[in-house]
Short mmCIF file of C-alpha atoms and ligand atoms in Angstrom, two decimals:
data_model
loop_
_atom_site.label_atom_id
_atom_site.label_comp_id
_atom_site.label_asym_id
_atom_site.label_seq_id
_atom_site.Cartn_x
_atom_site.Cartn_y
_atom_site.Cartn_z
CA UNK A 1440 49.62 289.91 -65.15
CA UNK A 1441 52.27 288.06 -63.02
CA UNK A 1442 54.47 289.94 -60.96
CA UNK A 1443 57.06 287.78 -61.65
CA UNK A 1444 56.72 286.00 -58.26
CA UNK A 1445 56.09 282.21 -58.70
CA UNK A 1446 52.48 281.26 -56.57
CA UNK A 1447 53.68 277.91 -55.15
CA UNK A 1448 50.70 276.45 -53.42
CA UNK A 1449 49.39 273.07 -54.37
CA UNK A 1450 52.17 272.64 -56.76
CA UNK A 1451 54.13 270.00 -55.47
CA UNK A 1452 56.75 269.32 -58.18
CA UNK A 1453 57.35 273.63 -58.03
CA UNK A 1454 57.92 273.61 -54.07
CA UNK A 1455 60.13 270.54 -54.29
CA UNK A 1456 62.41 271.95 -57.18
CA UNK A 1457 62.56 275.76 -55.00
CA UNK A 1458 63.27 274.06 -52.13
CA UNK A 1459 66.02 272.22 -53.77
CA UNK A 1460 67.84 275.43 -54.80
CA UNK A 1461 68.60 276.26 -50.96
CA UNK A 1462 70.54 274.74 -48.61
CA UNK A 1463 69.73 277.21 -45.74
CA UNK A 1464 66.44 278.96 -44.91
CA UNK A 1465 66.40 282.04 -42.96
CA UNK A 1466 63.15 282.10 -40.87
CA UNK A 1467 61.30 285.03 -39.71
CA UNK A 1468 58.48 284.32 -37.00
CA UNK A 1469 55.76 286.66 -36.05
CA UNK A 1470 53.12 286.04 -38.97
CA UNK A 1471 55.26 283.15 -40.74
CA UNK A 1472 55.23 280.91 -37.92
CA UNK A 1473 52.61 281.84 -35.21
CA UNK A 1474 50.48 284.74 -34.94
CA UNK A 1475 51.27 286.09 -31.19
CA UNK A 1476 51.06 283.05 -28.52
CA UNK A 1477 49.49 280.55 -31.98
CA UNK A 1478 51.28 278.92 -34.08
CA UNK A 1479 50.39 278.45 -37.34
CA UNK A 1480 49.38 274.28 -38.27
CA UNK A 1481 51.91 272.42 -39.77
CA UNK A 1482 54.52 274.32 -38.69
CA UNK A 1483 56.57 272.16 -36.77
CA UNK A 1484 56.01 269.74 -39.43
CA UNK A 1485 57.03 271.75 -42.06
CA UNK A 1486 60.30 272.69 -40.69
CA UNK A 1487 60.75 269.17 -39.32
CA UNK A 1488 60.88 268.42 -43.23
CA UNK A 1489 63.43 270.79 -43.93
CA UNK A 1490 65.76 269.71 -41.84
CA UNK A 1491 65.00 266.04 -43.01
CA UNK A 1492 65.74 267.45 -46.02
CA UNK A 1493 69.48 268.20 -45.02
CA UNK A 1494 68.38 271.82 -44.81
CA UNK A 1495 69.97 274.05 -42.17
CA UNK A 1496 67.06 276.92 -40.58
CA UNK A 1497 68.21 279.61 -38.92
CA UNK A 1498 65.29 282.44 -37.10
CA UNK A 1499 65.32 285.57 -37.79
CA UNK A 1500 62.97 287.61 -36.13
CA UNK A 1501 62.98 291.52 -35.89
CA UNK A 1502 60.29 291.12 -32.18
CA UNK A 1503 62.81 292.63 -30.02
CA UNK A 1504 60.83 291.79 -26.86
CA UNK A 1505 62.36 288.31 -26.18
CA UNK A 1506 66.25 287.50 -25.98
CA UNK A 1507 67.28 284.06 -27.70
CA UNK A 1508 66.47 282.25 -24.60
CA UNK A 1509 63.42 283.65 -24.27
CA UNK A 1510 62.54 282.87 -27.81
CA UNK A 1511 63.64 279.19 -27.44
CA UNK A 1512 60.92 279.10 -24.25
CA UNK A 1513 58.44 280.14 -26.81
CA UNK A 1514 59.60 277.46 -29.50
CA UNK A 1515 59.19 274.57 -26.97
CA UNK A 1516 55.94 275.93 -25.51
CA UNK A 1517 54.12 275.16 -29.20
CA UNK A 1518 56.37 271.72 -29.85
CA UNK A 1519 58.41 273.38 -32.77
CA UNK A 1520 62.16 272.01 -32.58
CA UNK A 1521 64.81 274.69 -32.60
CA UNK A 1522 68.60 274.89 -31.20
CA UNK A 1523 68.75 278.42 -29.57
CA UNK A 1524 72.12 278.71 -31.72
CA UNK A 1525 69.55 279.26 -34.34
CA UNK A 1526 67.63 282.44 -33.09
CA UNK A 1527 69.12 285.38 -34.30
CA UNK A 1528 66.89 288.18 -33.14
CA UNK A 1529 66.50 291.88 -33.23
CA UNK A 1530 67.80 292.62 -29.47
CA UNK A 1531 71.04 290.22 -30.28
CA UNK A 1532 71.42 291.96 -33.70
CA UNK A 1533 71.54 295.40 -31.77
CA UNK A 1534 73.80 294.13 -28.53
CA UNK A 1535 76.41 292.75 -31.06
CA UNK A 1536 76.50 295.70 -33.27
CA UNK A 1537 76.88 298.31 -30.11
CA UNK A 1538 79.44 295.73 -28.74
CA UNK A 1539 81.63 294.38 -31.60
CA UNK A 1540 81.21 297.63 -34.32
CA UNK A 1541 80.55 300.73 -32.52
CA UNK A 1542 82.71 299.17 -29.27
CA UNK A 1543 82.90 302.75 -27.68
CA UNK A 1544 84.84 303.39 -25.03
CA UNK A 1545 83.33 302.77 -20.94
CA UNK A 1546 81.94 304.56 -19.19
CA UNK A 1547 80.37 306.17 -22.26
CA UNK A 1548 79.08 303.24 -23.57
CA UNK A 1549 76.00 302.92 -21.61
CA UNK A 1550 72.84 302.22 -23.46
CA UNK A 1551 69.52 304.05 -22.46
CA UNK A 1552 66.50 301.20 -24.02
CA UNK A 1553 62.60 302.55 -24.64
CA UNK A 1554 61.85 298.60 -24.87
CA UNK A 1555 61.41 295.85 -22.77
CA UNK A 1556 63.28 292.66 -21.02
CA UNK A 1557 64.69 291.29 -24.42
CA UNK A 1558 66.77 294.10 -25.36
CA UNK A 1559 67.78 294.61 -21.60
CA UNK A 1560 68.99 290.50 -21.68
CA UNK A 1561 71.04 290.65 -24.74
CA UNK A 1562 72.55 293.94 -24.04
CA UNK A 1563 73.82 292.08 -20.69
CA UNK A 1564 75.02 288.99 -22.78
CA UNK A 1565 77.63 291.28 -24.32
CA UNK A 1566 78.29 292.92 -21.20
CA UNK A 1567 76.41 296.30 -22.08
CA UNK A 1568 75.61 298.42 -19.14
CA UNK A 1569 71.93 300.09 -19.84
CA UNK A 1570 69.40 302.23 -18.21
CA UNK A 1571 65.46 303.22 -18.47
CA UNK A 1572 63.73 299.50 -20.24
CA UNK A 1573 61.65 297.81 -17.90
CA UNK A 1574 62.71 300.04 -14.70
CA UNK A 1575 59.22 300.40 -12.94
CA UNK A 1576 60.17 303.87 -10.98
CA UNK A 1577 59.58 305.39 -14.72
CA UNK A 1578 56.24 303.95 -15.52
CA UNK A 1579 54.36 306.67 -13.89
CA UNK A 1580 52.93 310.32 -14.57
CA UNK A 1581 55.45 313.26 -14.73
CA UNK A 1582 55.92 315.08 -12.35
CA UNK A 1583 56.73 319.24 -12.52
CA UNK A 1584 59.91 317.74 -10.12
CA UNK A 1585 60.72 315.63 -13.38
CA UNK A 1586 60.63 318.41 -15.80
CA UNK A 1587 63.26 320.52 -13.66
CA UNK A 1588 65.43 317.22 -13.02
CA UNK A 1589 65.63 316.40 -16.78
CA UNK A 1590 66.21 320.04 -17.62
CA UNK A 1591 69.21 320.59 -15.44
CA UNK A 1592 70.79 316.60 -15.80
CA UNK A 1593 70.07 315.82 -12.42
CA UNK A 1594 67.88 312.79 -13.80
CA UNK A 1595 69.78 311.72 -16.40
CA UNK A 1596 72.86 309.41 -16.45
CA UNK A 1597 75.92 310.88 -17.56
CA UNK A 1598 77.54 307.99 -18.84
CA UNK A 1599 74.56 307.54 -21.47
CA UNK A 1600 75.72 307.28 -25.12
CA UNK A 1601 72.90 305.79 -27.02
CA UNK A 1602 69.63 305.70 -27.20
CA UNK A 1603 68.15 302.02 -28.03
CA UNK A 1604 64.42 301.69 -29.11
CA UNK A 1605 62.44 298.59 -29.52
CA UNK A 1606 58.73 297.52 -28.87
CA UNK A 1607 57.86 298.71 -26.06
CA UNK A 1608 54.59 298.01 -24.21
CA UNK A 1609 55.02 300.85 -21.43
CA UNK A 1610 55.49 304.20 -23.33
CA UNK A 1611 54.90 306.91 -21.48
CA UNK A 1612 55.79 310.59 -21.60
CA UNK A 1613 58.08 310.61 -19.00
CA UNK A 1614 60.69 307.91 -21.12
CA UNK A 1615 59.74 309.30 -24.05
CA UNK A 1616 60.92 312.76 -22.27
CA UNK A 1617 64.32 310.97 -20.75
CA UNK A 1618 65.19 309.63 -24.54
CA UNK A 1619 64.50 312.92 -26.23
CA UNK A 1620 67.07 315.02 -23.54
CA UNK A 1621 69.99 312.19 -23.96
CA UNK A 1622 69.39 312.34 -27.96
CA UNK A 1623 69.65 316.46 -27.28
CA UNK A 1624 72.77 315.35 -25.10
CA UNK A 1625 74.31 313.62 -28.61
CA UNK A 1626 73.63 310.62 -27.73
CA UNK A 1627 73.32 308.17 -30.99
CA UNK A 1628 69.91 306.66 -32.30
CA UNK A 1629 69.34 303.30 -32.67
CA UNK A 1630 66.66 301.03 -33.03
CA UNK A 1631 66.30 297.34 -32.88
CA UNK A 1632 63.69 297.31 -35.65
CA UNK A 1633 60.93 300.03 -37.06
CA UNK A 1634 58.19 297.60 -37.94
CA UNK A 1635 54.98 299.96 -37.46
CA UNK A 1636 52.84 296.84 -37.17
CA UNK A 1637 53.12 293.62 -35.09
CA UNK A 1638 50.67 291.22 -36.19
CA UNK A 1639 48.90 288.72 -33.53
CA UNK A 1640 46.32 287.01 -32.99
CA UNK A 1641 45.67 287.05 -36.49
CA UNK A 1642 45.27 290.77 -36.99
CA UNK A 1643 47.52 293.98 -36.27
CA UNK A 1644 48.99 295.65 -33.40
CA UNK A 1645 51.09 298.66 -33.05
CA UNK A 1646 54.75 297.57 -33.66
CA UNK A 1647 58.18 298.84 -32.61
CA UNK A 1648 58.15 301.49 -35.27
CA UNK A 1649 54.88 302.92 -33.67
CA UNK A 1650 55.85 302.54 -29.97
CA UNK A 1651 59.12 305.03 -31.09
CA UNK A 1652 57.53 307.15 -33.68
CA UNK A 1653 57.16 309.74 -30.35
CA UNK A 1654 60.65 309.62 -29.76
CA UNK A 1655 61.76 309.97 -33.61
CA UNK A 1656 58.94 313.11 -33.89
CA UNK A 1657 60.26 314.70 -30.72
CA UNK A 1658 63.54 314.51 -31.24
CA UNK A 1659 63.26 314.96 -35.23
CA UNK A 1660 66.14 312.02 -35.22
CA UNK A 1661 65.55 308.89 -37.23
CA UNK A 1662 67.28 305.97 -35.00
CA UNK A 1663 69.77 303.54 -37.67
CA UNK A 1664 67.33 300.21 -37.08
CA UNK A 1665 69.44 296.90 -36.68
CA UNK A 1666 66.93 294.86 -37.35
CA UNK A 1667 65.67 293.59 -41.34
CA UNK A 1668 65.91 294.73 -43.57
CA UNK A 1669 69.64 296.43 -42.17
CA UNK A 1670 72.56 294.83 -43.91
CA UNK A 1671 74.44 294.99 -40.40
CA UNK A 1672 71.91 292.05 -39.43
CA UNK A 1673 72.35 289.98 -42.31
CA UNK A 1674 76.43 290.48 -42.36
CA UNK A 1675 76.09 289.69 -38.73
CA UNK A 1676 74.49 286.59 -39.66
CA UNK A 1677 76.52 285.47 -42.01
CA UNK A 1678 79.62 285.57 -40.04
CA UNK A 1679 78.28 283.43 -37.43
CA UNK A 1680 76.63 280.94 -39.78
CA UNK A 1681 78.77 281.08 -42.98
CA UNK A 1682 76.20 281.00 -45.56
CA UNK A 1683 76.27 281.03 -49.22
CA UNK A 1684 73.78 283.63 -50.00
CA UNK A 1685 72.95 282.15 -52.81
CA UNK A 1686 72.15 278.84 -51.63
CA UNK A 1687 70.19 280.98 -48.51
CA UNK A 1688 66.25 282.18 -48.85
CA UNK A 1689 64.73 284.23 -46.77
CA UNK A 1690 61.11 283.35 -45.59
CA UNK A 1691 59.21 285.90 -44.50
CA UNK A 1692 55.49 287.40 -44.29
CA UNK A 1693 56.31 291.25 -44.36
CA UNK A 1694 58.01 292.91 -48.01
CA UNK A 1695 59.64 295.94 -46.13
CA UNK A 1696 61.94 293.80 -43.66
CA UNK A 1697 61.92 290.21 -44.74
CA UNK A 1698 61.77 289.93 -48.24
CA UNK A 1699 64.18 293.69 -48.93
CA UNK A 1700 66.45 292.07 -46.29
CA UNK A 1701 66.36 289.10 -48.39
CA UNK A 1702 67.19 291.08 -51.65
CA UNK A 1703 69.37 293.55 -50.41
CA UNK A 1704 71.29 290.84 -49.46
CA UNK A 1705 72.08 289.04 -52.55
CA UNK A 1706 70.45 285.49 -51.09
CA UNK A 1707 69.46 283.28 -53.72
CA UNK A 1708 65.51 283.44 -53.10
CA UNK A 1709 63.24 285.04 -51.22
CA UNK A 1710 59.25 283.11 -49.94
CA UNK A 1711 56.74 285.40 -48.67
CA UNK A 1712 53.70 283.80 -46.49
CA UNK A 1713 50.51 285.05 -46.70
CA UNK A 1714 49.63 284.88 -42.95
CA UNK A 1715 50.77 287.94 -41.77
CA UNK A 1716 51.11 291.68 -42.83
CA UNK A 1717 52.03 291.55 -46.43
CA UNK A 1718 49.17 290.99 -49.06
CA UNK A 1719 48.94 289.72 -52.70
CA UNK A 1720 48.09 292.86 -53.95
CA UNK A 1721 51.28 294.55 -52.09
CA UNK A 1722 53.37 292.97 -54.81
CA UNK A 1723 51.36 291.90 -57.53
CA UNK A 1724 50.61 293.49 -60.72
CA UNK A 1725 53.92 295.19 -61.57
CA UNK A 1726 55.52 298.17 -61.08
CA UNK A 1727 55.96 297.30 -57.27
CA UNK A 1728 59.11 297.90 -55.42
CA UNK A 1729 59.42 294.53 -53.41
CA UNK A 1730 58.67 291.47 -55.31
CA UNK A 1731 59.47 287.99 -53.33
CA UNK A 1732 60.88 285.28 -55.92
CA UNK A 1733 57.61 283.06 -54.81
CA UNK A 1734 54.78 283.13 -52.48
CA UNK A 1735 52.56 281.19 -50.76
CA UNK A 1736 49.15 280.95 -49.25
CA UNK A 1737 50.46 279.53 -45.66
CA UNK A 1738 54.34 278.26 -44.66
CA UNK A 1739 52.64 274.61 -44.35
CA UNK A 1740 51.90 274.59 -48.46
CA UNK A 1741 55.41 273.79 -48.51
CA UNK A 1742 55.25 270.13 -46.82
CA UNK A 1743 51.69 269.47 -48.34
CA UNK A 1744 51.73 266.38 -50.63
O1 DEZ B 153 56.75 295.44 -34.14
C1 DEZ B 153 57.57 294.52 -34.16
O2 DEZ B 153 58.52 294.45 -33.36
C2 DEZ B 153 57.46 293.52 -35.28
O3 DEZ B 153 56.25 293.62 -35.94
C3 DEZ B 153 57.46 292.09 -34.97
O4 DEZ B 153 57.76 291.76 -33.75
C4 DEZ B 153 58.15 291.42 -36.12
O5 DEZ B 153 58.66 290.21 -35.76
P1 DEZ B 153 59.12 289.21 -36.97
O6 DEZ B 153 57.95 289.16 -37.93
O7 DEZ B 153 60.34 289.83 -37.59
O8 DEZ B 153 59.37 287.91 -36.27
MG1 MG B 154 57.02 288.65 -39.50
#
């Protein structure tokens, strides 16, 4: 029984006519593009053909571990063309929102990050000062010293007003421990993205969702993610690209960010690729929450003759 979503592999005259219907594709990466340090075959190729096509591609990825630099390193290390005007990541999504919508007030605006050097990079590209992230003094055991220091505020930084989480390949008690006093301290929540999986290397890993869950159980705070499927992303995204949502599809491999982002957001259609964390039997059948407007088997099917 369909779902309603349109299976476009090896139907030609069905990819040209959805492809026609769009005039901008919002990309996501991990799992649609490359899995991990891979990427996927055909991809350049495939969006080398879109943009033949007249077709504008903007990324959209939710992996807050690189900055947009970082991620345009990573997009000439596998030969795919891409402007770094047209990342949009996770990290930038959060930087601009703390900078341009919440805009509180130095010194109180300093940002304390569980994550790693992409959030730290695009929190300084709005001019964000931010503590803890890839600081190596804190990537050891804790000490009974620490417990007393956190206790009384001796280790914490006063001008701390939010708490940023991301994926974070160091987690350790002792962060976890710093986060959970400055949340007590009223700090505000946020998250780049909750994604409990990454998936690389052509299976799963834990993802950003997983690397905080010990912070969000601790605390018994859930952080406001600024990553998919948050509508502060994709207002964010139209501002700086001016899209017609309904001439804009999302392409993306996981239902619970890409394609709700996609849906929440009014855009005309949503593609989900079947080489990342998302299954056919996730949607298919009826009765299921997300449905993508079309699938198919691997983001190449799309340029195949
Ligand atoms: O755990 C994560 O951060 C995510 O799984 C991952 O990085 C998602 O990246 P995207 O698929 O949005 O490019
Ligand atoms: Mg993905």
């Amino acid at each position: 029984m369909s779902s309603g979503s349109q299976y476009l592999t090896g139907d030609p005259s069905a990819i040209a006519e959805f492809i026609e219907k769009f005039d901008t594709f919002l990309f996501d990466c991990d799992g649609v593009l490359w899995s991990g340090s891979q990427s996927f075959e055909g991809t350049a190729e495939t969006l080398e053909m879109l943009r033949n096509k007249g077709k504008r591609l903007v990324f959209v990825s939710n992996n807050s571990t690189k900055s947009r630099e970082e991620y345009k390193k990573k997009f000439d290390s596998m030969n795919i063309n891409c402007n770094v005007e047209e990342i949009f990541g996770s990290s930038y999504s959060a930087a601009i929102y703390i900078s341009r919508k919440l805009r509180l007030s130095p010194p109180k605006n300093k940002v304390y990050v569980l994550g790693v050097a992409g959030i730290e990079t695009e929190l300084d590209s709005e001019s964000i000062p931010h503590v803890g992230g890839t600081d190596e003094s804190l990537r050891r055991e804790m000490t009974g010293d620490d417990y007393e220091k956190i206790a009384s505020g001796e280790m914490l930084d006063p001008d701390v007003g939010i708490v940023l989480t991301g994926l974070d390949f160091h987690v350790n008690y002792l962060k976890i421990s710093l986060g959970m006093a400055y949340l007590r301290r009223g700090a505000m929540f946020l998250a780049t993205n909750i994604d409990t999986t990454l998936p690389s290397n052509k299976t799963l890993f834990p993802g950003a969702g997983a690397t905080s869950a010990p912070l969000i159980a601790a605390s018994g705070k859930e952080p406001l993610a600024l990553g998919k499927p948050s509508q502060a992303m994709m207002d964010a995204i139209e501002g700086k690209f001016k899209l017609d949502r309904k001439r804009t599809c999302m392409v993306g491999d996981r239902l619970n960010t890409d394609i709700q982002f996609g849906i929440e957001g009014g855009l005309g259609g949503t593609l989900l690729v079947l080489t990342g964390v998302s299954t056919k039997e996730d949607f298919l059948g009826g009765g299921k929450e997300v449905v993508p407007m079309a699938y198919v088997d691997k983001l190449a099917d799309l340029a195949s003759k």
